[in-house]
XYZ file of C-alpha atoms in Angstrom:
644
model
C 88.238 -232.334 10.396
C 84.721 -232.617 8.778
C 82.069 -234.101 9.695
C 79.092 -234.843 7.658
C 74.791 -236.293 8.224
C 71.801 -236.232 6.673
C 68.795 -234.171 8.433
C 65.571 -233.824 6.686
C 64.173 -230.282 6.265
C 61.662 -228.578 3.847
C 63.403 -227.315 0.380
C 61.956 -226.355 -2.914
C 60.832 -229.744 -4.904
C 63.690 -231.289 -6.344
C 66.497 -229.485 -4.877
C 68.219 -229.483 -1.590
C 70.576 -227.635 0.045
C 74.288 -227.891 1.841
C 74.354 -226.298 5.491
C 76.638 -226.299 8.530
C 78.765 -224.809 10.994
C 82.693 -223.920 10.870
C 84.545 -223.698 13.530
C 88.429 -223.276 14.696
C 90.970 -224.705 16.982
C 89.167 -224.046 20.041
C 86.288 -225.065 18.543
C 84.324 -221.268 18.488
C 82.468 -220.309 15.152
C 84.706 -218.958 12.431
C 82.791 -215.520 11.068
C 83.082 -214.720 7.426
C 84.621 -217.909 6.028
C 84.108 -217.974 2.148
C 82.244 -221.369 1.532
C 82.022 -222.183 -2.431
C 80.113 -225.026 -3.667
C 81.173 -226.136 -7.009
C 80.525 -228.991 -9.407
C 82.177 -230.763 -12.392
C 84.327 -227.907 -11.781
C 82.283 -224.831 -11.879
C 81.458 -222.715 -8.825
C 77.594 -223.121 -8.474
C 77.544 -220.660 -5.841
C 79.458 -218.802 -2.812
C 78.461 -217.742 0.553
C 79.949 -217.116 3.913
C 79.569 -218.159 7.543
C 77.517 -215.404 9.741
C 78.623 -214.730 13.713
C 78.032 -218.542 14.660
C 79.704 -219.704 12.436
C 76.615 -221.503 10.208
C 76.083 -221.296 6.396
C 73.311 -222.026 4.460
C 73.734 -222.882 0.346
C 70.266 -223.221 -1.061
C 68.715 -224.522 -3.025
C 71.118 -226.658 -5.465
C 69.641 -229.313 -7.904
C 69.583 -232.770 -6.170
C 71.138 -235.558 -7.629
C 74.759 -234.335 -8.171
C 77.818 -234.875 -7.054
C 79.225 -231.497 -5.114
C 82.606 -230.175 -3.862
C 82.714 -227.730 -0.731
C 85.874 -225.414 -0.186
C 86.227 -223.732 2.714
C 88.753 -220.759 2.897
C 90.015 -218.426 5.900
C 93.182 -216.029 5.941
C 94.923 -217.965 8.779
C 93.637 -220.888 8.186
C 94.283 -224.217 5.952
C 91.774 -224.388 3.349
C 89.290 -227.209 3.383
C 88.206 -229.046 0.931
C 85.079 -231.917 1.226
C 84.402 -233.864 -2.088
C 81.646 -236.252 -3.352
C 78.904 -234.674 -1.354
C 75.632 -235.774 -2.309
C 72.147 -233.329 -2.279
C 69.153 -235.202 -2.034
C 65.566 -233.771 -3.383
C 63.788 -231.927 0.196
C 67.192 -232.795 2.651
C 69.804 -230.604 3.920
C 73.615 -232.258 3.873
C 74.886 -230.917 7.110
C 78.690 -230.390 7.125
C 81.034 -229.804 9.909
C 84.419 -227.887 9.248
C 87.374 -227.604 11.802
C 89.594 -225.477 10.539
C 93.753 -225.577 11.873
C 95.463 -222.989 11.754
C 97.977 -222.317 9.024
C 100.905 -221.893 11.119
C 102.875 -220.617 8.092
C 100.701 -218.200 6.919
C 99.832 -217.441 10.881
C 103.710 -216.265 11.334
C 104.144 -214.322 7.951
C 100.866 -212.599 7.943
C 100.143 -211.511 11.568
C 103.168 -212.199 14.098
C 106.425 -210.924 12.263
C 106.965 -207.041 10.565
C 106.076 -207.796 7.286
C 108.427 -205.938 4.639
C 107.204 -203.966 1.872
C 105.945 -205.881 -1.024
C 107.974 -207.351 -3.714
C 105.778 -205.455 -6.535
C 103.564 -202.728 -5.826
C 100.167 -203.452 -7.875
C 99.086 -200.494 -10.940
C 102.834 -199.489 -11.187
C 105.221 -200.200 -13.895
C 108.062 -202.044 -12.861
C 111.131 -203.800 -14.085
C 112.882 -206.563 -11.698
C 116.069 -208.381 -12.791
C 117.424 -211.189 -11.371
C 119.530 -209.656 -8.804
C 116.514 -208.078 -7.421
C 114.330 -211.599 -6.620
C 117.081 -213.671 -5.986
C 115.963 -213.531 -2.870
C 112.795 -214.510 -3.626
C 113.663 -218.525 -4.082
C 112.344 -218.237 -7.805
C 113.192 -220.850 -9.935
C 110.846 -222.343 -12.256
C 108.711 -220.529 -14.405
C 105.089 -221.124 -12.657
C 106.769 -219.264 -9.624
C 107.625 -216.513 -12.209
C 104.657 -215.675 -13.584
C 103.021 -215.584 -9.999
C 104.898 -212.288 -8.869
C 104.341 -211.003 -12.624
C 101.550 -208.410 -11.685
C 99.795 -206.454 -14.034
C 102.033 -203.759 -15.716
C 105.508 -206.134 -14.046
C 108.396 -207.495 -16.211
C 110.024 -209.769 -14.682
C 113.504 -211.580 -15.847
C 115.575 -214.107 -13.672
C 118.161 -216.277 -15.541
C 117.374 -217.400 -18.888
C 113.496 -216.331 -18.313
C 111.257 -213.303 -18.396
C 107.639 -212.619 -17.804
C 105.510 -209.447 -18.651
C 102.348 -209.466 -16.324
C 99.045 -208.678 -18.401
C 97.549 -205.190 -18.037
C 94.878 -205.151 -15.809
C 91.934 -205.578 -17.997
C 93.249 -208.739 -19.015
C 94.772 -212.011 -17.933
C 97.478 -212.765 -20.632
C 101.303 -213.384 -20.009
C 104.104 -213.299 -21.706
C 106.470 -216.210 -20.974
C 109.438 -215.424 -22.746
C 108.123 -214.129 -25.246
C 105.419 -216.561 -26.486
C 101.451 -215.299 -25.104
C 100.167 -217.949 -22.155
C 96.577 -217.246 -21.416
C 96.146 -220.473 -19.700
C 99.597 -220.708 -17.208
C 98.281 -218.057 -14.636
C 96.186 -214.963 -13.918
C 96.076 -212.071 -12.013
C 95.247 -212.751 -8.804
C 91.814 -211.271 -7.662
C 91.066 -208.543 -5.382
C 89.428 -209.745 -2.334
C 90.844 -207.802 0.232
C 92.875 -209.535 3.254
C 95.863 -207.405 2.723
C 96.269 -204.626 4.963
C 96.210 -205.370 8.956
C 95.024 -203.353 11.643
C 94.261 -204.062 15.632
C 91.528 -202.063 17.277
C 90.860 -200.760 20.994
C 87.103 -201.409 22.398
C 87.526 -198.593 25.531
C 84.199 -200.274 26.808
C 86.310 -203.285 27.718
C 89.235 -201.277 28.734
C 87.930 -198.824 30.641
C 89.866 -198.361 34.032
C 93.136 -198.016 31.125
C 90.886 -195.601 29.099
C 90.675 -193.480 32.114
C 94.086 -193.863 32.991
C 95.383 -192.771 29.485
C 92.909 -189.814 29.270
C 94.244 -188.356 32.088
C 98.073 -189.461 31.478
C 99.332 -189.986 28.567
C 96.640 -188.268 26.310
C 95.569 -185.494 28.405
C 96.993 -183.208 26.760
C 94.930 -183.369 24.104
C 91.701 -183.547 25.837
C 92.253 -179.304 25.978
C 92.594 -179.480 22.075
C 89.712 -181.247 21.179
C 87.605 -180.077 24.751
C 86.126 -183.482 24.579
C 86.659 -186.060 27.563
C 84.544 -189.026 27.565
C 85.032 -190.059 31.426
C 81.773 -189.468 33.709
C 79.869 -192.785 32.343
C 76.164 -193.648 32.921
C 74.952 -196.974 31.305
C 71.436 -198.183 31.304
C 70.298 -201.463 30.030
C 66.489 -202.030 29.075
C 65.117 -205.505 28.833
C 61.604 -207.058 28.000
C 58.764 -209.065 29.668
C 60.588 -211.581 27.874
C 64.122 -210.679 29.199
C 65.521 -209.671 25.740
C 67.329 -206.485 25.258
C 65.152 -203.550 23.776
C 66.709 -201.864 20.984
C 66.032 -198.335 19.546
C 64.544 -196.895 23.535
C 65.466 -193.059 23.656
C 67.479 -192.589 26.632
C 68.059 -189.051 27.894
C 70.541 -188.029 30.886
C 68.857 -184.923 32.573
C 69.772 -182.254 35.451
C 67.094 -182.787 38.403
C 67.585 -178.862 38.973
C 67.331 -177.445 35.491
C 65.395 -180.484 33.763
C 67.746 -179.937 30.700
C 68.947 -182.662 28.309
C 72.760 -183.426 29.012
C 73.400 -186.233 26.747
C 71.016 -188.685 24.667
C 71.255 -191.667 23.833
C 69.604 -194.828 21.923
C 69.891 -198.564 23.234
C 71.944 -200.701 21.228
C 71.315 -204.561 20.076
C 72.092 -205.430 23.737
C 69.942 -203.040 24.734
C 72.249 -200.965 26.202
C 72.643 -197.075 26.015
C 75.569 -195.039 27.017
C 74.971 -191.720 28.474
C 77.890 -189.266 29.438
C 77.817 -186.280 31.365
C 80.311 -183.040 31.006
C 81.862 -184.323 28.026
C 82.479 -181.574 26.451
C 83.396 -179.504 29.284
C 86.276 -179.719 32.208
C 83.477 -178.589 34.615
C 84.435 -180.723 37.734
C 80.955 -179.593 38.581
C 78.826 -182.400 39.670
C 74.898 -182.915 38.420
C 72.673 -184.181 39.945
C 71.015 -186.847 37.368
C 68.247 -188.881 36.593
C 67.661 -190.851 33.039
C 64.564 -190.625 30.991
C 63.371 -193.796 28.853
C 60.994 -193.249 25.741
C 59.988 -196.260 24.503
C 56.796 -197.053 22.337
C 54.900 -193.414 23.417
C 55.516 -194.279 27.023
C 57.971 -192.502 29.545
C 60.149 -193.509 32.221
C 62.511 -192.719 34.765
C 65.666 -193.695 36.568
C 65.934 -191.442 39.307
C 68.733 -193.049 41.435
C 71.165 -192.954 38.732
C 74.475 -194.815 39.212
C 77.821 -194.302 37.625
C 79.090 -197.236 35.128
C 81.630 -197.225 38.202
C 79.428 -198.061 40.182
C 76.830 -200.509 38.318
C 74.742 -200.910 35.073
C 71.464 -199.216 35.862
C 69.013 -202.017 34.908
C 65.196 -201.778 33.767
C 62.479 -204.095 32.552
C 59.568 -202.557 30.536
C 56.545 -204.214 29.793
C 56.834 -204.901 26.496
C 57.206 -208.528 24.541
C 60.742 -209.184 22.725
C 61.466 -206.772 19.379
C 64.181 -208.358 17.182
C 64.263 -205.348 14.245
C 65.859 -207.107 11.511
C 67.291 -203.236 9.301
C 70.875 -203.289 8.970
C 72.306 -199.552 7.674
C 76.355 -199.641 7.119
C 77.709 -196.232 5.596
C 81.430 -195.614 4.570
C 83.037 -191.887 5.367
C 86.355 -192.210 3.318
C 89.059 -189.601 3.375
C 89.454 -188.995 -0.321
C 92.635 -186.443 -0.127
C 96.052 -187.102 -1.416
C 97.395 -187.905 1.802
C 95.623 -191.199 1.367
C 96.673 -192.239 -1.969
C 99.039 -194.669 -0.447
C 96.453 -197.106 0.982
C 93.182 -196.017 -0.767
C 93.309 -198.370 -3.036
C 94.120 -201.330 -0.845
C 91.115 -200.073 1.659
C 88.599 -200.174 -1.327
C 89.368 -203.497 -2.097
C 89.349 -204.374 1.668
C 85.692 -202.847 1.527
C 84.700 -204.805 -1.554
C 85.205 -207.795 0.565
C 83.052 -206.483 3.490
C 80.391 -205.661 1.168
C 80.233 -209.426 -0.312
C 80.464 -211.031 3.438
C 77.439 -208.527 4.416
C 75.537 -209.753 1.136
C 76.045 -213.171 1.437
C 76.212 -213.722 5.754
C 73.464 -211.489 6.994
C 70.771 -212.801 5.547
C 68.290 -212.239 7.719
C 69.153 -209.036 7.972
C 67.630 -205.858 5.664
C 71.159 -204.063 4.855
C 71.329 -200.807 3.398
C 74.477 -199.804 2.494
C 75.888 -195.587 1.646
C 78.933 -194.032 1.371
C 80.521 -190.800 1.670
C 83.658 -189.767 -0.025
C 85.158 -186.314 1.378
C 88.000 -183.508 0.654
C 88.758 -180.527 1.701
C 87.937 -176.758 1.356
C 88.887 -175.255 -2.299
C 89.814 -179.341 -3.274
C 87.294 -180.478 -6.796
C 84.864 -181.460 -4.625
C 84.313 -181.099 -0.549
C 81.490 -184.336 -0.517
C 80.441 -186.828 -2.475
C 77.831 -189.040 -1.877
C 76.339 -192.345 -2.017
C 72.602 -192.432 -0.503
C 71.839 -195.859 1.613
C 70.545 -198.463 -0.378
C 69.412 -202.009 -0.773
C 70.739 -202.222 -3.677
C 74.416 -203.154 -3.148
C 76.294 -202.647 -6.410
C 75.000 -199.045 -5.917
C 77.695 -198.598 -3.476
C 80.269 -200.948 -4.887
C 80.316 -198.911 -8.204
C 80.515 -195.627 -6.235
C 83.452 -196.700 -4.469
C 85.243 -197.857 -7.085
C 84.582 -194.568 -9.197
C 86.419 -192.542 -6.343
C 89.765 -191.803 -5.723
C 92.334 -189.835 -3.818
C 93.709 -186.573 -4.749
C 93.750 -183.012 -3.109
C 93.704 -181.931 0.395
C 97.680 -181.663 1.507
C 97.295 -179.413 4.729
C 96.942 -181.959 7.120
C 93.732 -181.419 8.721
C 90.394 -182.137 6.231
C 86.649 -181.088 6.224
C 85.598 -184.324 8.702
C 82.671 -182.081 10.313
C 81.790 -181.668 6.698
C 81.296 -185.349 5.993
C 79.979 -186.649 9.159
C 77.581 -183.677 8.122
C 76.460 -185.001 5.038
C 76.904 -188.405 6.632
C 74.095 -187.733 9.293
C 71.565 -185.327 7.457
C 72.008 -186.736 3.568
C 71.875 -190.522 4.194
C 68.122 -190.995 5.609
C 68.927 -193.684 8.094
C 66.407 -195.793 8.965
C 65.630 -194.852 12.911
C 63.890 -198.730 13.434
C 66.837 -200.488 12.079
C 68.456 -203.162 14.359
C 71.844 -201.092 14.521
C 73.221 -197.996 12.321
C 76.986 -197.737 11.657
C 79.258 -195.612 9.963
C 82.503 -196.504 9.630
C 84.883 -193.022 9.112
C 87.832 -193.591 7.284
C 90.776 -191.394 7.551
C 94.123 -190.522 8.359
C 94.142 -186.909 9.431
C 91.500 -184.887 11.928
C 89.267 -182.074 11.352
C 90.569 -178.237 11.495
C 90.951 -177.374 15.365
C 89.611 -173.837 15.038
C 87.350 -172.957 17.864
C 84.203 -173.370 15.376
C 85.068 -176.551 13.658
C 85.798 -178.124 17.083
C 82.228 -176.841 18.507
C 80.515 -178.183 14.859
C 82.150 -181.544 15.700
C 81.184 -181.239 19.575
C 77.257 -180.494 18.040
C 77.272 -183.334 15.185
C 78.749 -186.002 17.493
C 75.744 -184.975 19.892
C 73.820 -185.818 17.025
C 74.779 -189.236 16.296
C 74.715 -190.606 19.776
C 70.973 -189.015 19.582
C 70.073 -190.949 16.318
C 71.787 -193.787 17.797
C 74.455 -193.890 14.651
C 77.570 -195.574 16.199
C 80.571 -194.024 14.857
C 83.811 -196.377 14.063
C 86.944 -194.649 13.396
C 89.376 -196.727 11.279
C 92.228 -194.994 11.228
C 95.591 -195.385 8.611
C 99.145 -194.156 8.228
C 100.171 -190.397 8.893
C 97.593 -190.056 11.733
C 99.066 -188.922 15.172
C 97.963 -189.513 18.738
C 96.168 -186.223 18.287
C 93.549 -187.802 15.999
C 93.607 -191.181 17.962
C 92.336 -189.284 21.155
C 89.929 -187.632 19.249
C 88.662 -190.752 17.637
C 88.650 -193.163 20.151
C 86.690 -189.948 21.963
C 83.898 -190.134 18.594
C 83.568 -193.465 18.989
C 83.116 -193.660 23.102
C 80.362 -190.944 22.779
C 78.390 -193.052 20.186
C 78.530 -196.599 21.415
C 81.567 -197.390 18.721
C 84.893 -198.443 18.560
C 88.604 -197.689 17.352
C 90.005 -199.158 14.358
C 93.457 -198.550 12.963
C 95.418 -199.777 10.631
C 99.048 -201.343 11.279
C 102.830 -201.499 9.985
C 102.718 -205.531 9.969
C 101.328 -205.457 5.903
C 104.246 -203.600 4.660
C 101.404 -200.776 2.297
C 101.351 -197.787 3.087
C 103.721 -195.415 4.945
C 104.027 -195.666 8.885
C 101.080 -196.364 11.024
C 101.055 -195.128 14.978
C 100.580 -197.984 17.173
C 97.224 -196.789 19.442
C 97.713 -195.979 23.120
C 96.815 -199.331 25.096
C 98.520 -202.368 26.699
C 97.859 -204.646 24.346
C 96.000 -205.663 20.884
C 95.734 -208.486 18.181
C 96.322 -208.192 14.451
C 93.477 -209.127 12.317
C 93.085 -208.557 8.542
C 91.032 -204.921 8.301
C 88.290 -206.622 6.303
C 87.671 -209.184 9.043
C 87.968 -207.169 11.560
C 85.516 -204.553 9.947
C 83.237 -207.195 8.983
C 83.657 -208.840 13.163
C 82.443 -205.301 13.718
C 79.510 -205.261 12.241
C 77.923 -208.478 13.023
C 78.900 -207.839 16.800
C 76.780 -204.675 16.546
C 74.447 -206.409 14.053
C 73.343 -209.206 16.490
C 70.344 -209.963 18.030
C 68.621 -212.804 20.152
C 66.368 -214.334 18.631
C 62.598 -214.077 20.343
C 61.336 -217.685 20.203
C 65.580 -218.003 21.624
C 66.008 -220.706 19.605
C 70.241 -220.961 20.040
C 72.758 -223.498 18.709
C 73.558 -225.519 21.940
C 77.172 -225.809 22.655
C 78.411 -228.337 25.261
C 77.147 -228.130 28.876
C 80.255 -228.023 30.695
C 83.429 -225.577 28.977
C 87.059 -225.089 29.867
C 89.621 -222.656 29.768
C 92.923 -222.715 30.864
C 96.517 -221.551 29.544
C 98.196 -224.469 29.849
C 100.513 -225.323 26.708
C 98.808 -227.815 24.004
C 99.481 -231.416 24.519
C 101.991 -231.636 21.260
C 103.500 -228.611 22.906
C 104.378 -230.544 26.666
C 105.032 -233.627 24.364
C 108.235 -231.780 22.473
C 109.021 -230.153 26.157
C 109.216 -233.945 27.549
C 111.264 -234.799 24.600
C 113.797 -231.698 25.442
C 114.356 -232.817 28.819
C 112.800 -229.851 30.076
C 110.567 -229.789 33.340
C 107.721 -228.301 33.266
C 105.860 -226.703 36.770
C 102.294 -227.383 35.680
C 101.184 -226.600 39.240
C 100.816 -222.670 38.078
C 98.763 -223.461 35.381
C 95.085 -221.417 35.096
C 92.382 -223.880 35.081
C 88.704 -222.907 34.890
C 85.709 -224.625 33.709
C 82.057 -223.350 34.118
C 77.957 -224.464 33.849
C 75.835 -225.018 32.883
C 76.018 -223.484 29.160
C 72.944 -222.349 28.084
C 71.840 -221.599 31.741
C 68.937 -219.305 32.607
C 70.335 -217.683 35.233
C 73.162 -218.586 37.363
C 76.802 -219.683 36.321
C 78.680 -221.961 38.127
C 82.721 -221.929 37.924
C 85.005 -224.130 39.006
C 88.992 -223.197 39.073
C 92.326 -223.464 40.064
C 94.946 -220.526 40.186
C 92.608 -217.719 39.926
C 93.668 -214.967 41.598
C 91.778 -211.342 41.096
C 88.799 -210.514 39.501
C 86.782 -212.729 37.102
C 84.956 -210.766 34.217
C 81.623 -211.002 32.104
C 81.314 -209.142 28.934
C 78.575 -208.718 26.123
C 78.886 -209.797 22.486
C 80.433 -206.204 21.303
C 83.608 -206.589 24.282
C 81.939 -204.360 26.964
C 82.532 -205.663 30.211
C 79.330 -205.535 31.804
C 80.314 -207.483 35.182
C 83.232 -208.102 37.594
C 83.176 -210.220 41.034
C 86.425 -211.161 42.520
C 87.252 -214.837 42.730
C 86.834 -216.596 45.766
C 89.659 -218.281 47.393
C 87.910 -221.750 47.700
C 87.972 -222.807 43.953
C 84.477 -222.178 42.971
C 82.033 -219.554 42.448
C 78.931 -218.822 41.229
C 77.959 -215.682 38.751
C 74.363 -214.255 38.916
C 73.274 -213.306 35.248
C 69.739 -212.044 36.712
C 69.988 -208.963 35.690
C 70.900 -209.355 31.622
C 68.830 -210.407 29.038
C 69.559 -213.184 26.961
C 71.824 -213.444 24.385
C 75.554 -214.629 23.931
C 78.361 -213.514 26.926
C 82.009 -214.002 27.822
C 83.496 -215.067 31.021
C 87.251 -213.525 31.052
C 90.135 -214.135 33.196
C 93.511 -212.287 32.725
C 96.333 -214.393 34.257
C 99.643 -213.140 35.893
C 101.738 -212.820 32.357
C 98.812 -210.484 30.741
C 97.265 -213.103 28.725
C 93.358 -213.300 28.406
C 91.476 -216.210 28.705
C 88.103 -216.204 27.264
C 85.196 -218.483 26.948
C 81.378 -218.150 24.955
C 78.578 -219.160 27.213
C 74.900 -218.678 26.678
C 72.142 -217.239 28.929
C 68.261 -218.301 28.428
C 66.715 -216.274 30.237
């Protein structure tokens, strides 16, 4: 569906621009959407929608006709035609995307099998070997012919161009015009990820079950949780505070922190010990050259420990991303899928998060006695820095299992030069085997993790195939202790050998680049001081009902259906400044509020007469979730806004 209007705002003299929102099914913004904007044919220019879901294209000459395509992995492309840019006025268009329920079931519900041709290797298929494929003209022919493939079924054959160009050979005569090699854009390999903030009863649970065992290898367990959350005059978060957990008796430092973009830090104590010693705490706040304190310290268990300074709203606007990649052999089987994967992430950073000053690094690691132990790329503004650097590595040594990972999260830290005022800092480690577990290695590691939940650098593992549940406690444990999460990478894209499914009860699949890229505008967001927000409707619903077309074909089956089970909720007002009312049938349990990065931040059980209402007065503004997990498992979820 797309919707289109005229709004006059200030452009450049004789141009305009194209701007607008995209959204999905359930109408909620669709992030990193590639929007290109073409003309008599030509692509004039390319962007993509940030974490609402808006996009901007500006300025394009007035006075011509334009074409708008709007593509999503998932999703049916969109295409708007005979759009017209006016001299000084924006063209506002509205996208719906549906879901492509064909792509949908291939890509991200079913095991996919390997692929058909494996890209930068020579192959020969006959035609007992794509039969299955449903090949039978030559267009569809030429489309599996990848660079370096010959390809012959029946009477036909095709020889894929090498990679540096785009001819094919169509038996036997040269077609430069038929097809090409399909670009690299990444949206191959699929992954799920675990945010332990929003799971963190099960986190607890597994840590002392299932994965306790490796809590003694690694002497790391991430359990006794302190949270504070600093807000303004204004009743915005505060970003970048220094939060330090002391012990009243000794005064020493037992874990610091910095607050996030929700102005949030997490503070741990005895995490690197199995001391069931107890301290007694209090939290110290540096913010600005002034001090504070939190004497009555409470336990994440037992509430967010909640402080407004008197300072007016701070909306930093750096953005530092770095990349820790495991270059060893052991990763030559995805490596070069995850660089173009990265390559995509790079262009949705460049062309989303505009307002935003990025910086991006990298770091590309061995192992001892390997050509090189580090390599590095410093952070910079200047993004084809780090494209080129990326694509000039590759995989090759290592082979003992275990690699130098304190050595790169080494030169990660110390070589980089963060920038300590930027909005959020993230380094994304990728890898699929752990550090050396001597006694030193494991204390360096202890020591540099210390150090990056100190410098407020928020570690996200994304983990790919070989790793074992070994490396996934000790990752999930990196990325608990500095504000992170857990990425890994999955069996359903067929690349790669096998991937360990992560500890938890449940996950979605996403595409790694989206879900990367989901990552770091979560962590990337701020509310805006003069909170000027897109208004969504007053009143929203949730329920898991079946869709309309869904009871429609159950009618039509003769099938009765007990709607009388049936979760509905609906709450309001949306923004609202302080309290939100709910209204619902068949809730049973506890209702949950969580923050724009998943942490649940707020649970009150439901009360029995079918309406509630939720006190926000203690968060600053900014964008929440109300949750609900019915009786099968399934979460419901719905975006409201608080203006505080």
């Amino acid at each position: 569906m797309v919707f289109a209007l005229l709004a006059v705002v200030h452009c450049r003299g004789g141009s305009g621009e194209i701007s607008g929102t995209v959204l999905d099914e359930k109408k909620m913004p669709v992030i990193g959407a590639v929007i290109s904007v073409s003309s008599a044919g030509i692509v004039r220019a390319q962007t993509a929608t940030d974490y609402d879901g808006i996009f901007v294209v500006s300025p394009l000459p007035a006075g011509s006709d334009y074409e708008l395509k709007v593509t999503y992995k998932g999703y049916v492309t969109q295409i708007v035609k005979n759009i017209i840019v006016r001299d000084g006025s924006a063209t506002k268009v509205h996208i719906h995307l549906a879901p492509d329920l064909h792509e949908f079931k291939e890509v991200v519900i079913t095991t996919y099998k390997a692929p058909l041709i494996e890209i930068g290797h020579p192959h020969n298929i006959m035609d007992a070997g794509i039969r299955h494929t449903g090949i039978t003209n030559t267009a569809d022919l030429v489309s599996v012919a990848s660079p370096g493939v010959h390809v012959r079924h029946g009477e036909s054959e095709a020889f894929g161009g090498r990679v540096s160009t785009t001819t094919f050979i169509i038996d036997g005569v040269e077609d430069h015009a038929t097809a090409a090699p399909a670009e690299k854009h990444g949206g191959r390999l699929t992954s799920g990820e675990v945010n332990d903030f929003s799971k963190w009863k099960l986190w607890k649970d597994l840590s002392k079950g299932e994965l306790s065992m490796y809590s003694n290898i690694w002497s790391m367990l991430p359990r006794h949780r302190y949270t504070v959350l600093l807000k303004s005059k204004d009743n915005t978060p505060l970003c970048n505070a220094r939060v330090l957990l002391r012990d009243k008796a000794t005064d020493c430092v037992l874990w610091a922190a910095v607050t996030d973009n929700t102005g949030k830090a997490e503070l741990w104590d005895r995490i690197f010990t199995d001391s069931n010693k107890d301290h007694r705490i209090y939290a110290e706040l540096r913010y600005r050259g002034e001090r504070y304190k939190i004497r009555n310290l409470r336990p994440f268990s037992k509430r967010i420990n909640v402080l407004n300074l008197p300072f007016p709203c701070d909306a930093p606007k750096g953005l530092d991303v770095a990349f820790i990649v495991d270059a060893t052999g052991s990763m030559q089987d995805e490596i070069n899928y995850l660089k173009e994967e990265l390559y995509d992430v790079i262009n949705k950073v460049k062309d989303s998060l505009h307002e935003h000053e990025v910086r991006l690094g990298a770091v590309f690691y061995r192992d001892h006695g390997d050509d090189y132990l580090t390599k590095v790329s410093a952070l910079d503004n200047n993004i084809k820095t780090t494209v080129d650097f990326i694509k000039d590595n590759n995989a090759g040594g290592g082979g003992d299992g275990p690699e130098a990972v304190d050595d790169a999260l080494d030169v990660a830290l110390n070589r980089l030069e963060w920038n300590k005022d930027a909005l959020a800092r993230i380094a994304f480690l990728i890898l699929d085997a752990p550090p050396h577990d001597q006694a030193e290695v494991v204390t360096r590691v202890h020591d540099l993790v210390y150090e990056y939940a100190k410098r407020g650098i928020r570690l996200v593992p994304v983990v790919c195939s070989g790793s074992d549940k070994s490396n996934e406690y000790l990752m999930r444990s990196l990325a608990l202790a500095t504000n992170g999460t857990f990425i890994f990478l999955t069996d359903h894209s067929g690349i790669g050998g096998h991937h360990t499914e992560a500890s938890t009860d449940k996950y979605d699949v996403s595409f790694v680049n989206e879900l990367i890229f989901r990552t770091i505008c979560q962590f990337a967001y701020s509310t805006p001081c003069d909170q000027v927000m897109m208004q969504i409707a007053d009143t929203l619903k949730m329920s898991n009902e079946p869709a309309r077309d869904s009871l429609v074909k159950l009618a039509k089956d003769t099938v009765k259906k007990d709607t009388s089970k049936y979760v509905h909720m609906k709450f309001y007002p949306n923004p609202t400044d302080r309290i939100l009312y709910t209204e619902y049938e068949n809730v049973k349990g506890n209702i949950y509020v969580s923050d724009i990065s998943g942490k649940l931040i707020l649970k009150t059980e439901a009360d029995k007469g079918g309406k509630m209402e939720i006190d926000m007065f203690d968060f600053p503004s900014g964008i929440y979730f109300i949750k609900y997990e019915d009786e099968k498992g399934v979460w419901l979820s719905g975006k409201f806004i608080l203006l505080r």
